[in-house]
Every structure is written in structure tokens, then in C-alpha cells.
PDB file of C-alpha atoms in Angstrom:
ATOM      1  CA  MET P1272       4.508 -19.205 -11.560  1.00  0.00           C
ATOM      2  CA  LEU P1273       5.666 -15.627 -12.040  1.00  0.00           C
ATOM      3  CA  SER P1274       2.460 -14.725 -13.883  1.00  0.00           C
ATOM      4  CA  THR P1275       0.309 -16.009 -10.978  1.00  0.00           C
ATOM      5  CA  TYR P1276       1.894 -13.494  -8.624  1.00  0.00           C
ATOM      6  CA  GLN P1277       1.657 -10.816 -11.282  1.00  0.00           C
ATOM      7  CA  TRP P1278      -2.089 -11.424 -11.529  1.00  0.00           C
ATOM      8  CA  VAL P1279      -2.419 -10.995  -7.773  1.00  0.00           C
ATOM      9  CA  ALA P1280      -0.404  -7.774  -7.969  1.00  0.00           C
ATOM     10  CA  ILE P1281      -2.576  -6.461 -10.811  1.00  0.00           C
ATOM     11  CA  ALA P1282      -5.719  -7.277  -8.850  1.00  0.00           C
ATOM     12  CA  MET P1283      -4.348  -5.397  -5.837  1.00  0.00           C
ATOM     13  CA  PHE P1284      -3.456  -2.412  -8.009  1.00  0.00           C
ATOM     14  CA  GLY P1285      -6.922  -2.380  -9.567  1.00  0.00           C
ATOM     15  CA  ILE P1286      -8.678  -2.617  -6.207  1.00  0.00           C
ATOM     16  CA  GLY P1287      -6.433   0.124  -4.813  1.00  0.00           C
ATOM     17  CA  LEU P1288      -7.069   2.464  -7.724  1.00  0.00           C
ATOM     18  CA  PHE P1289     -10.793   1.855  -7.412  1.00  0.00           C
ATOM     19  CA  GLY P1290     -10.522   2.719  -3.714  1.00  0.00           C
ATOM     20  CA  VAL P1291      -8.645   5.968  -4.380  1.00  0.00           C
ATOM     21  CA  MET P1292     -11.278   7.049  -6.910  1.00  0.00           C
ATOM     22  CA  TYR P1293     -14.316   5.843  -4.982  1.00  0.00           C
ATOM     23  CA  ARG P1294     -13.544   6.910  -1.424  1.00  0.00           C
ATOM     24  CA  ARG P1295     -14.651  10.327  -0.320  1.00  0.00           C
ATOM     25  CA  SER P1296     -12.538  10.707   2.796  1.00  0.00           C
ATOM     26  CA  LEU P1297      -8.791  11.239   2.554  1.00  0.00           C
ATOM     27  CA  VAL P1298      -8.192   8.377   5.021  1.00  0.00           C
ATOM     28  CA  GLY P1299      -9.981   5.973   2.679  1.00  0.00           C
ATOM     29  CA  MET P1300      -7.930   7.239  -0.250  1.00  0.00           C
ATOM     30  CA  LEU P1301      -4.752   6.672   1.759  1.00  0.00           C
ATOM     31  CA  ILE P1302      -5.824   3.046   2.306  1.00  0.00           C
ATOM     32  CA  GLY P1303      -6.242   2.692  -1.461  1.00  0.00           C
ATOM     33  CA  VAL P1304      -2.761   4.081  -2.100  1.00  0.00           C
ATOM     34  CA  GLU P1305      -1.294   1.587   0.373  1.00  0.00           C
ATOM     35  CA  LEU P1306      -2.981  -1.258  -1.514  1.00  0.00           C
ATOM     36  CA  MET P1307      -1.513  -0.044  -4.812  1.00  0.00           C
ATOM     37  CA  LEU P1308       1.986   0.279  -3.340  1.00  0.00           C
ATOM     38  CA  ASN P1309       1.755  -3.221  -1.892  1.00  0.00           C
ATOM     39  CA  GLY P1310       0.778  -4.596  -5.283  1.00  0.00           C
ATOM     40  CA  ALA P1311       3.806  -2.917  -6.826  1.00  0.00           C
ATOM     41  CA  GLY P1312       6.101  -4.402  -4.192  1.00  0.00           C
ATOM     42  CA  LEU P1313       4.651  -7.860  -4.736  1.00  0.00           C
ATOM     43  CA  SER P1314       5.199  -7.570  -8.479  1.00  0.00           C
ATOM     44  CA  ILE P1315       8.816  -6.432  -8.101  1.00  0.00           C
ATOM     45  CA  MET P1316       9.558  -9.257  -5.714  1.00  0.00           C
ATOM     46  CA  ALA P1317       7.976 -11.951  -7.891  1.00  0.00           C
ATOM     47  CA  ALA P1318       9.799 -10.648 -10.961  1.00  0.00           C
ATOM     48  CA  ALA P1319      13.182 -11.527  -9.462  1.00  0.00           C
ATOM     49  CA  GLN P1320      12.421 -14.561  -7.296  1.00  0.00           C
ATOM     50  CA  PHE P1321      11.134 -16.588 -10.247  1.00  0.00           C
ATOM     51  CA  THR P1322      13.637 -15.484 -12.917  1.00  0.00           C
ATOM     52  CA  GLU P1323      17.403 -15.324 -13.327  1.00  0.00           C
ATOM     53  CA  THR P1324      17.550 -11.720 -12.119  1.00  0.00           C
ATOM     54  CA  ASN P1325      19.666 -10.833  -9.109  1.00  0.00           C
ATOM     55  CA  GLY P1326      17.396 -11.607  -6.150  1.00  0.00           C
ATOM     56  CA  ALA P1327      19.063  -9.140  -3.797  1.00  0.00           C
ATOM     57  CA  LEU P1328      18.167  -6.281  -6.154  1.00  0.00           C
ATOM     58  CA  ALA P1329      14.446  -7.100  -6.008  1.00  0.00           C
ATOM     59  CA  GLN P1330      14.382  -7.599  -2.250  1.00  0.00           C
ATOM     60  CA  LEU P1331      16.106  -4.256  -1.716  1.00  0.00           C
ATOM     61  CA  SER P1332      13.723  -2.592  -4.192  1.00  0.00           C
ATOM     62  CA  THR P1333      10.761  -3.929  -2.250  1.00  0.00           C
ATOM     63  CA  LEU P1334      12.288  -2.634   0.973  1.00  0.00           C
ATOM     64  CA  LEU P1335      12.741   0.734  -0.759  1.00  0.00           C
ATOM     65  CA  VAL P1336       9.063   0.773  -1.731  1.00  0.00           C
ATOM     66  CA  MET P1337       8.184   0.056   1.906  1.00  0.00           C
ATOM     67  CA  GLY P1338      10.396   2.905   3.093  1.00  0.00           C
ATOM     68  CA  LEU P1339       8.840   5.325   0.630  1.00  0.00           C
ATOM     69  CA  ALA P1340       5.374   4.167   1.676  1.00  0.00           C
ATOM     70  CA  ALA P1341       6.250   4.900   5.298  1.00  0.00           C
ATOM     71  CA  ALA P1342       7.496   8.389   4.385  1.00  0.00           C
ATOM     72  CA  GLU P1343       4.400   9.029   2.282  1.00  0.00           C
ATOM     73  CA  THR P1344       2.065   7.933   5.061  1.00  0.00           C
ATOM     74  CA  THR P1345       3.786  10.237   7.547  1.00  0.00           C
ATOM     75  CA  LEU P1346       3.331  13.231   5.251  1.00  0.00           C
ATOM     76  CA  VAL P1347      -0.286  12.302   4.525  1.00  0.00           C
ATOM     77  CA  LEU P1348      -0.971  12.189   8.277  1.00  0.00           C
ATOM     78  CA  ALA P1349       0.372  15.747   8.576  1.00  0.00           C
ATOM     79  CA  ILE P1350      -1.719  16.891   5.593  1.00  0.00           C
ATOM     80  CA  LEU P1351      -4.803  15.226   7.090  1.00  0.00           C
ATOM     81  CA  LEU P1352      -4.318  17.035  10.396  1.00  0.00           C
ATOM     82  CA  ILE P1353      -3.944  20.400   8.639  1.00  0.00           C
ATOM     83  CA  VAL P1354      -6.986  19.800   6.412  1.00  0.00           C
ATOM     84  CA  ASP P1355      -9.033  18.679   9.395  1.00  0.00           C
ATOM     85  CA  LYS P1356      -8.063  21.793  11.339  1.00  0.00           C
ATOM     86  CA  ARG P1357      -8.834  24.139   8.472  1.00  0.00           C
ATOM     87  CA  PHE P1358     -11.987  22.600   6.979  1.00  0.00           C
ATOM     88  CA  GLY P1359     -13.422  20.650   9.898  1.00  0.00           C
ATOM     89  CA  HIS P1360     -13.685  17.459   7.854  1.00  0.00           C
ATOM     90  CA  VAL P1361     -11.474  15.238   5.680  1.00  0.00           C
ATOM     91  CA  GLU P1362     -13.704  14.611   2.686  1.00  0.00           C
ATOM     92  CA  SER P1363     -12.149  15.388  -0.642  1.00  0.00           C
ATOM     93  CA  ASP P1364     -15.237  16.756  -2.422  1.00  0.00           C
ATOM     94  CA  ASN P1365     -15.395  20.092  -0.649  1.00  0.00           C
ATOM     95  CA  ILE P1366     -11.666  20.753  -0.491  1.00  0.00           C
ATOM     96  CA  SER P1367     -11.020  22.754  -3.621  1.00  0.00           C
ATOM     97  CA  LEU P1368      -9.094  25.703  -2.211  1.00  0.00           C
ATOM     98  CA  LEU P1369      -5.332  25.733  -2.821  1.00  0.00           C
ATOM     99  CA  ARG P1370      -4.408  28.856  -0.907  1.00  0.00           C
ATOM    100  CA  GLY P1371      -1.804  29.322   1.824  1.00  0.00           C
TER     101      GLY P1371
ATOM    102  CA  MET X  45       4.412 -30.767  -0.739  1.00  0.00           C
ATOM    103  CA  GLN X  46       3.349 -29.120  -4.006  1.00  0.00           C
ATOM    104  CA  MET X  47      -0.275 -29.539  -2.950  1.00  0.00           C
ATOM    105  CA  LEU X  48       0.453 -27.823   0.360  1.00  0.00           C
ATOM    106  CA  ALA X  49       2.075 -24.891  -1.444  1.00  0.00           C
ATOM    107  CA  HIS X  50      -1.001 -24.469  -3.642  1.00  0.00           C
ATOM    108  CA  LEU X  51      -3.293 -24.593  -0.621  1.00  0.00           C
ATOM    109  CA  THR X  52      -1.219 -21.982   1.205  1.00  0.00           C
ATOM    110  CA  PHE X  53      -1.157 -19.775  -1.879  1.00  0.00           C
ATOM    111  CA  GLY X  54      -4.944 -20.031  -2.144  1.00  0.00           C
ATOM    112  CA  PHE X  55      -5.322 -19.101   1.519  1.00  0.00           C
ATOM    113  CA  TYR X  56      -3.136 -16.006   1.156  1.00  0.00           C
ATOM    114  CA  LEU X  57      -4.898 -15.111  -2.084  1.00  0.00           C
ATOM    115  CA  VAL X  58      -8.241 -15.125  -0.274  1.00  0.00           C
ATOM    116  CA  LEU X  59      -6.723 -12.946   2.467  1.00  0.00           C
ATOM    117  CA  VAL X  60      -5.303 -10.464  -0.045  1.00  0.00           C
ATOM    118  CA  LEU X  61      -8.346 -10.137  -2.291  1.00  0.00           C
ATOM    119  CA  GLY X  62     -10.954 -10.385   0.471  1.00  0.00           C
ATOM    120  CA  GLY X  63      -9.116  -7.822   2.571  1.00  0.00           C
ATOM    121  CA  GLY X  64      -8.784  -5.551  -0.437  1.00  0.00           C
ATOM    122  CA  MET X  65     -12.510  -5.756  -1.168  1.00  0.00           C
ATOM    123  CA  VAL X  66     -13.347  -4.908   2.442  1.00  0.00           C
ATOM    124  CA  ALA X  67     -10.765  -2.103   2.452  1.00  0.00           C
ATOM    125  CA  THR X  68     -12.365  -0.374  -0.510  1.00  0.00           C
ATOM    126  CA  GLY X  69     -15.986  -1.504  -0.358  1.00  0.00           C
ATOM    127  CA  THR X  70     -17.298  -0.759   3.135  1.00  0.00           C
ATOM    128  CA  ARG X  71     -18.549   2.611   4.220  1.00  0.00           C
ATOM    129  CA  SER X  72     -17.141   2.283   7.730  1.00  0.00           C
ATOM    130  CA  ILE X  73     -13.588   3.585   7.748  1.00  0.00           C
ATOM    131  CA  VAL X  74     -12.556   1.370  10.671  1.00  0.00           C
ATOM    132  CA  ARG X  75     -13.682  -1.754   8.809  1.00  0.00           C
ATOM    133  CA  ALA X  76     -11.776  -0.581   5.762  1.00  0.00           C
ATOM    134  CA  PHE X  77      -8.697  -0.221   7.954  1.00  0.00           C
ATOM    135  CA  ALA X  78      -9.171  -3.774   9.276  1.00  0.00           C
ATOM    136  CA  GLY X  79      -9.468  -5.008   5.682  1.00  0.00           C
ATOM    137  CA  LEU X  80      -6.197  -3.317   4.806  1.00  0.00           C
ATOM    138  CA  LEU X  81      -4.533  -5.102   7.735  1.00  0.00           C
ATOM    139  CA  VAL X  82      -5.781  -8.482   6.460  1.00  0.00           C
ATOM    140  CA  THR X  83      -4.413  -7.702   2.997  1.00  0.00           C
ATOM    141  CA  LEU X  84      -1.029  -6.738   4.427  1.00  0.00           C
ATOM    142  CA  VAL X  85      -0.857 -10.020   6.344  1.00  0.00           C
ATOM    143  CA  GLY X  86      -1.727 -11.883   3.145  1.00  0.00           C
ATOM    144  CA  VAL X  87       1.040 -10.129   1.207  1.00  0.00           C
ATOM    145  CA  ALA X  88       3.508 -10.982   3.972  1.00  0.00           C
ATOM    146  CA  GLY X  89       2.460 -14.610   3.588  1.00  0.00           C
ATOM    147  CA  LEU X  90       3.039 -14.427  -0.167  1.00  0.00           C
ATOM    148  CA  TYR X  91       6.561 -13.112   0.513  1.00  0.00           C
ATOM    149  CA  PHE X  92       7.171 -16.106   2.786  1.00  0.00           C
ATOM    150  CA  LEU X  93       5.911 -18.357  -0.003  1.00  0.00           C
ATOM    151  CA  MET X  94       8.320 -16.653  -2.414  1.00  0.00           C
ATOM    152  CA  ASP X  95      11.231 -17.708  -0.202  1.00  0.00           C
ATOM    153  CA  ALA X  96      11.904 -14.157   0.992  1.00  0.00           C
ATOM    154  CA  PRO X  97      11.426 -14.416   4.772  1.00  0.00           C
ATOM    155  CA  PHE X  98      13.427 -11.259   5.500  1.00  0.00           C
ATOM    156  CA  VAL X  99      11.169  -9.068   3.359  1.00  0.00           C
ATOM    157  CA  ALA X 100       8.109 -10.830   4.786  1.00  0.00           C
ATOM    158  CA  LEU X 101       9.226  -9.923   8.307  1.00  0.00           C
ATOM    159  CA  MET X 102       9.972  -6.371   7.151  1.00  0.00           C
ATOM    160  CA  GLN X 103       6.464  -6.217   5.685  1.00  0.00           C
ATOM    161  CA  ILE X 104       5.051  -7.178   9.076  1.00  0.00           C
ATOM    162  CA  LEU X 105       7.359  -4.753  10.886  1.00  0.00           C
ATOM    163  CA  ILE X 106       6.964  -1.733   8.607  1.00  0.00           C
ATOM    164  CA  TYR X 107       3.445  -2.072   7.223  1.00  0.00           C
ATOM    165  CA  ILE X 108       1.540  -3.876   9.937  1.00  0.00           C
ATOM    166  CA  GLY X 109       3.644  -2.363  12.720  1.00  0.00           C
ATOM    167  CA  ALA X 110       4.253   1.219  11.622  1.00  0.00           C
ATOM    168  CA  VAL X 111       2.227   2.319   8.602  1.00  0.00           C
ATOM    169  CA  SER X 112      -1.025   0.890   9.949  1.00  0.00           C
ATOM    170  CA  VAL X 113      -0.467   2.631  13.281  1.00  0.00           C
ATOM    171  CA  ILE X 114      -0.074   5.921  11.386  1.00  0.00           C
ATOM    172  CA  ILE X 115      -3.327   5.281   9.496  1.00  0.00           C
ATOM    173  CA  PHE X 116      -4.951   4.385  12.803  1.00  0.00           C
ATOM    174  CA  MET X 117      -3.752   7.703  14.242  1.00  0.00           C
ATOM    175  CA  ALA X 118      -5.119   9.473  11.169  1.00  0.00           C
ATOM    176  CA  VAL X 119      -8.552   7.921  11.777  1.00  0.00           C
ATOM    177  CA  MET X 120      -8.343   8.677  15.495  1.00  0.00           C
ATOM    178  CA  LEU X 121      -7.311  12.326  15.153  1.00  0.00           C
ATOM    179  CA  THR X 122      -9.659  13.288  12.342  1.00  0.00           C
ATOM    180  CA  MET X 123     -12.881  11.321  11.862  1.00  0.00           C
ATOM    181  CA  ALA X 124     -13.168   9.468  15.150  1.00  0.00           C
ATOM    182  CA  SER X 125     -12.628  12.597  17.231  1.00  0.00           C
ATOM    183  CA  ARG X 126     -15.957  13.926  15.925  1.00  0.00           C
ATOM    184  CA  GLY X 127     -17.705  10.596  16.241  1.00  0.00           C
ATOM    185  CA  GLU X 128     -17.903  10.037  12.476  1.00  0.00           C
ATOM    186  CA  ARG X 129     -17.959   6.347  11.734  1.00  0.00           C
ATOM    187  CA  TYR X 130     -19.002   6.422   8.111  1.00  0.00           C
ATOM    188  CA  GLU X 131     -18.189   8.474   5.071  1.00  0.00           C
ATOM    189  CA  THR X 132     -21.112  10.473   3.744  1.00  0.00           C
ATOM    190  CA  PRO X 133     -22.983   8.197   1.323  1.00  0.00           C
ATOM    191  CA  LEU X 134     -23.002   8.784  -2.407  1.00  0.00           C
ATOM    192  CA  LYS X 135     -26.020  10.487  -3.901  1.00  0.00           C
ATOM    193  CA  THR X 136     -25.720   8.892  -7.350  1.00  0.00           C
ATOM    194  CA  PRO X 137     -24.177   5.572  -8.440  1.00  0.00           C
ATOM    195  CA  ARG X 138     -22.316   7.431 -11.196  1.00  0.00           C
ATOM    196  CA  LYS X 139     -19.128   7.842  -9.209  1.00  0.00           C
ATOM    197  CA  LYS X 140     -19.026   4.144  -8.374  1.00  0.00           C
ATOM    198  CA  ILE X 141     -19.297   3.191 -12.041  1.00  0.00           C
ATOM    199  CA  LEU X 142     -16.598   5.685 -13.012  1.00  0.00           C
ATOM    200  CA  SER X 143     -14.301   4.430 -10.228  1.00  0.00           C
ATOM    201  CA  LEU X 144     -14.828   0.822 -11.318  1.00  0.00           C
ATOM    202  CA  LEU X 145     -14.014   1.898 -14.856  1.00  0.00           C
ATOM    203  CA  ALA X 146     -10.801   3.657 -13.741  1.00  0.00           C
ATOM    204  CA  GLY X 147      -9.527   0.689 -11.755  1.00  0.00           C
ATOM    205  CA  GLY X 148     -10.696  -1.842 -14.323  1.00  0.00           C
ATOM    206  CA  VAL X 149      -9.174  -0.141 -17.355  1.00  0.00           C
ATOM    207  CA  MET X 150      -5.759   0.231 -15.721  1.00  0.00           C
ATOM    208  CA  ALA X 151      -5.840  -3.373 -14.483  1.00  0.00           C
ATOM    209  CA  LEU X 152      -6.850  -4.561 -17.962  1.00  0.00           C
ATOM    210  CA  LEU X 153      -3.977  -2.619 -19.546  1.00  0.00           C
ATOM    211  CA  LEU X 154      -1.502  -4.261 -17.171  1.00  0.00           C
ATOM    212  CA  ALA X 155      -3.132  -7.661 -17.691  1.00  0.00           C
ATOM    213  CA  GLY X 156      -2.734  -7.203 -21.443  1.00  0.00           C
ATOM    214  CA  MET X 157       0.958  -6.483 -20.961  1.00  0.00           C
ATOM    215  CA  VAL X 158       1.405  -9.610 -18.829  1.00  0.00           C
ATOM    216  CA  THR X 159      -0.345 -11.866 -21.339  1.00  0.00           C
ATOM    217  CA  LYS X 160       1.287 -10.297 -24.400  1.00  0.00           C
ATOM    218  CA  TYR X 161       4.859 -10.374 -23.098  1.00  0.00           C
ATOM    219  CA  PRO X 162       5.204 -13.489 -20.944  1.00  0.00           C
ATOM    220  CA  ILE X 163       8.535 -13.906 -19.171  1.00  0.00           C
ATOM    221  CA  MET X 164      10.350 -17.206 -18.854  1.00  0.00           C
ATOM    222  CA  SER X 165      10.073 -18.130 -15.209  1.00  0.00           C
ATOM    223  CA  SER X 166      10.999 -21.057 -13.036  1.00  0.00           C
ATOM    224  CA  MET X 167       8.467 -22.996 -10.991  1.00  0.00           C
ATOM    225  CA  SER X 168      10.177 -22.552  -7.640  1.00  0.00           C
ATOM    226  CA  PRO X 169      11.583 -19.331  -6.161  1.00  0.00           C
ATOM    227  CA  ARG X 170      15.283 -18.831  -5.507  1.00  0.00           C
ATOM    228  CA  GLY X 171      16.078 -17.528  -2.061  1.00  0.00           C
ATOM    229  CA  VAL X 172      18.749 -14.966  -1.260  1.00  0.00           C
ATOM    230  CA  PRO X 173      20.601 -15.179   2.074  1.00  0.00           C
ATOM    231  CA  VAL X 174      20.215 -12.147   4.322  1.00  0.00           C
ATOM    232  CA  SER X 175      23.991 -11.712   4.475  1.00  0.00           C
ATOM    233  CA  GLU X 176      23.955 -11.048   0.735  1.00  0.00           C
ATOM    234  CA  LEU X 177      21.299  -8.362   1.221  1.00  0.00           C
ATOM    235  CA  GLY X 178      23.419  -6.708   3.893  1.00  0.00           C
ATOM    236  CA  ALA X 179      26.500  -6.820   1.708  1.00  0.00           C
ATOM    237  CA  ALA X 180      24.555  -5.286  -1.182  1.00  0.00           C
ATOM    238  CA  LEU X 181      23.255  -2.484   1.064  1.00  0.00           C
ATOM    239  CA  LEU X 182      26.758  -1.638   2.260  1.00  0.00           C
ATOM    240  CA  GLY X 183      28.391  -2.169  -1.128  1.00  0.00           C
ATOM    241  CA  PRO X 184      26.830  -1.243  -4.484  1.00  0.00           C
ATOM    242  CA  TYR X 185      23.593   0.183  -3.059  1.00  0.00           C
ATOM    243  CA  ALA X 186      25.034   2.191  -0.192  1.00  0.00           C
ATOM    244  CA  LEU X 187      23.935   5.482  -1.771  1.00  0.00           C
ATOM    245  CA  VAL X 188      20.336   4.257  -2.098  1.00  0.00           C
ATOM    246  CA  PHE X 189      20.383   3.189   1.547  1.00  0.00           C
ATOM    247  CA  GLU X 190      21.605   6.627   2.633  1.00  0.00           C
ATOM    248  CA  LEU X 191      19.129   8.426   0.376  1.00  0.00           C
ATOM    249  CA  ILE X 192      16.111   6.516   1.687  1.00  0.00           C
ATOM    250  CA  SER X 193      17.111   7.364   5.240  1.00  0.00           C
ATOM    251  CA  VAL X 194      17.413  11.034   4.276  1.00  0.00           C
ATOM    252  CA  VAL X 195      13.969  10.872   2.605  1.00  0.00           C
ATOM    253  CA  LEU X 196      12.448   9.334   5.740  1.00  0.00           C
ATOM    254  CA  PHE X 197      14.113  11.935   7.950  1.00  0.00           C
ATOM    255  CA  VAL X 198      12.933  14.822   5.768  1.00  0.00           C
ATOM    256  CA  ALA X 199       9.402  13.403   5.639  1.00  0.00           C
ATOM    257  CA  MET X 200       9.203  13.126   9.413  1.00  0.00           C
ATOM    258  CA  VAL X 201      10.671  16.567  10.090  1.00  0.00           C
ATOM    259  CA  GLY X 202       8.441  18.011   7.362  1.00  0.00           C
ATOM    260  CA  ALA X 203       5.373  16.430   8.920  1.00  0.00           C
ATOM    261  CA  MET X 204       6.246  17.862  12.308  1.00  0.00           C
ATOM    262  CA  VAL X 205       6.956  21.340  10.914  1.00  0.00           C
ATOM    263  CA  ALA X 206       3.687  21.275   8.956  1.00  0.00           C
ATOM    264  CA  VAL X 207       1.475  20.589  11.953  1.00  0.00           C
ATOM    265  CA  TYR X 208       3.497  22.668  14.430  1.00  0.00           C
ATOM    266  CA  GLU X 209       1.570  25.612  15.793  1.00  0.00           C
ATOM    267  CA  ARG X 210       3.480  28.695  16.774  1.00  0.00           C
ATOM    268  CA  ARG X 211       2.452  30.226  20.080  1.00  0.00           C
ATOM    269  CA  LYS X 212       0.549  33.431  19.411  1.00  0.00           C
TER     270      LYS X 212
END
């Protein structure tokens, strides 16, 4: 049963990575990253719930991933606002300047 | 009972994969956001199915409650404020093929790992009582708990400092 959940997690990771590469706007890329992080959390959780591993460790790891995802999203929102103010759009193709 | 579990798993699987496809495939950013929400609900259901109701509720609280609101704000403050509903369309299909290749190759690598090194697993999940999680957070993993709160705090203050405009 563990492998079933791992397949779902791999599918989510693949879809997320495709989204990050394919999307042009930074918001769309952020959605892709969220999908990938969710796949990782699912995989961690399944790895402990179906084996002899300490279950508390996996549940806390998944919570940790969620916390990091929340922090990451907050920072990305700030970056999006700055990029939008400076460039007038949030599409990744034309943002190639890394100057302060 | 086993049959019911399989049916529920199939339902959540459809939610997860269908939502993921919508989240990455549509041109409308709002529809993509709705797809992400469906996927998050599906993952929460899978956590319930894995006998981890606490994490499932946390998934609903943190992802569907907080993270999605932040993404919603991101859409609202950037694209929607100018009336943009769609991303600019691609001129050539080359990028789509390359993106499919990127996602597919990484997924295939991971799939190879899973099939090559199978792990002995039980058929039914083992639940962990919430009291044990609390004890672990206050005992052996107290430092991790403190560190993640510091990371969250720094991220939020950093975000505010980054977008703060000094009065000229």
C-alpha cells in the first residue's frame, strides 16, 4: 500500500514541476511549487504510516513541510508585489535584471 | 469495508490528479488556483485515509485556510488589479514539450527508485495519538518546533520589510 501513495506523490511532483517550467506568470509557478511540496509531504507521511518507522516523526515532518511552505508563500507574495511594482507585470520571461 | 476504502482512495485520487491537471494546464490563473484548492482537499482526504486526522486537519487549516488565501492575495494584488485574466499565450509549442520533458524525466527517475527499491509495508496504516505528537514536540523535537516558529517569524517580518515603502 505504501507504493500506491508513493505513486500519487510522484505524480503530484511531476505535475508540479511541469507547472513551474510551463507557467509564464510567477503566480502560476508558485502554484506549481505548492503542488510539489504537497507531493513531498504525502510521500513522507505514507513512508511512516505504512512501515515500522516512528509515526510521530513523519507527522511532525509533514507539519514542518507545511510550515516551510507557509513561510515560502509569504516571501513569494512580497517578491511578487515588488516585481509587479517595478516591472508592471509578473511574467518571468522579461524579468532578467538582478540589480538593486 | 475494504471496498469502501478503495472507493474513497479512488475518489481522492481523482481529486488530486484532476485538480493538479487544472492547476497547471489552464491559461486562466483563477481556474488554476481553483484546481490547486481541489488538489489540496484531495491530499487532506488521503491523510484522513492514512489514519492521520490531525495532519489532515492541519492541511485544511494551513494550506486551504492560509496558503491559498496568500496566493489569492497575490492574484488580486498583481494580475487581477490590471484586469489580466490569462497569461500571455505561448508562441511556439517548444516550451510545452520541454516542460513535459522536465516533469516527466524527474517523475520517471523517482518512479524507477520506487520500483527498484521496494519497501516492506503493511496493508493498513498505524495511527499515532495526538498526545504523542504533542509530547514529541515538547520533548525530543522542541528545538525544531522553536526553529520553525523563528523561520515563520523571520519570513513574515522580511516580507513586510521588503514591501514597506519609506515616506519620501
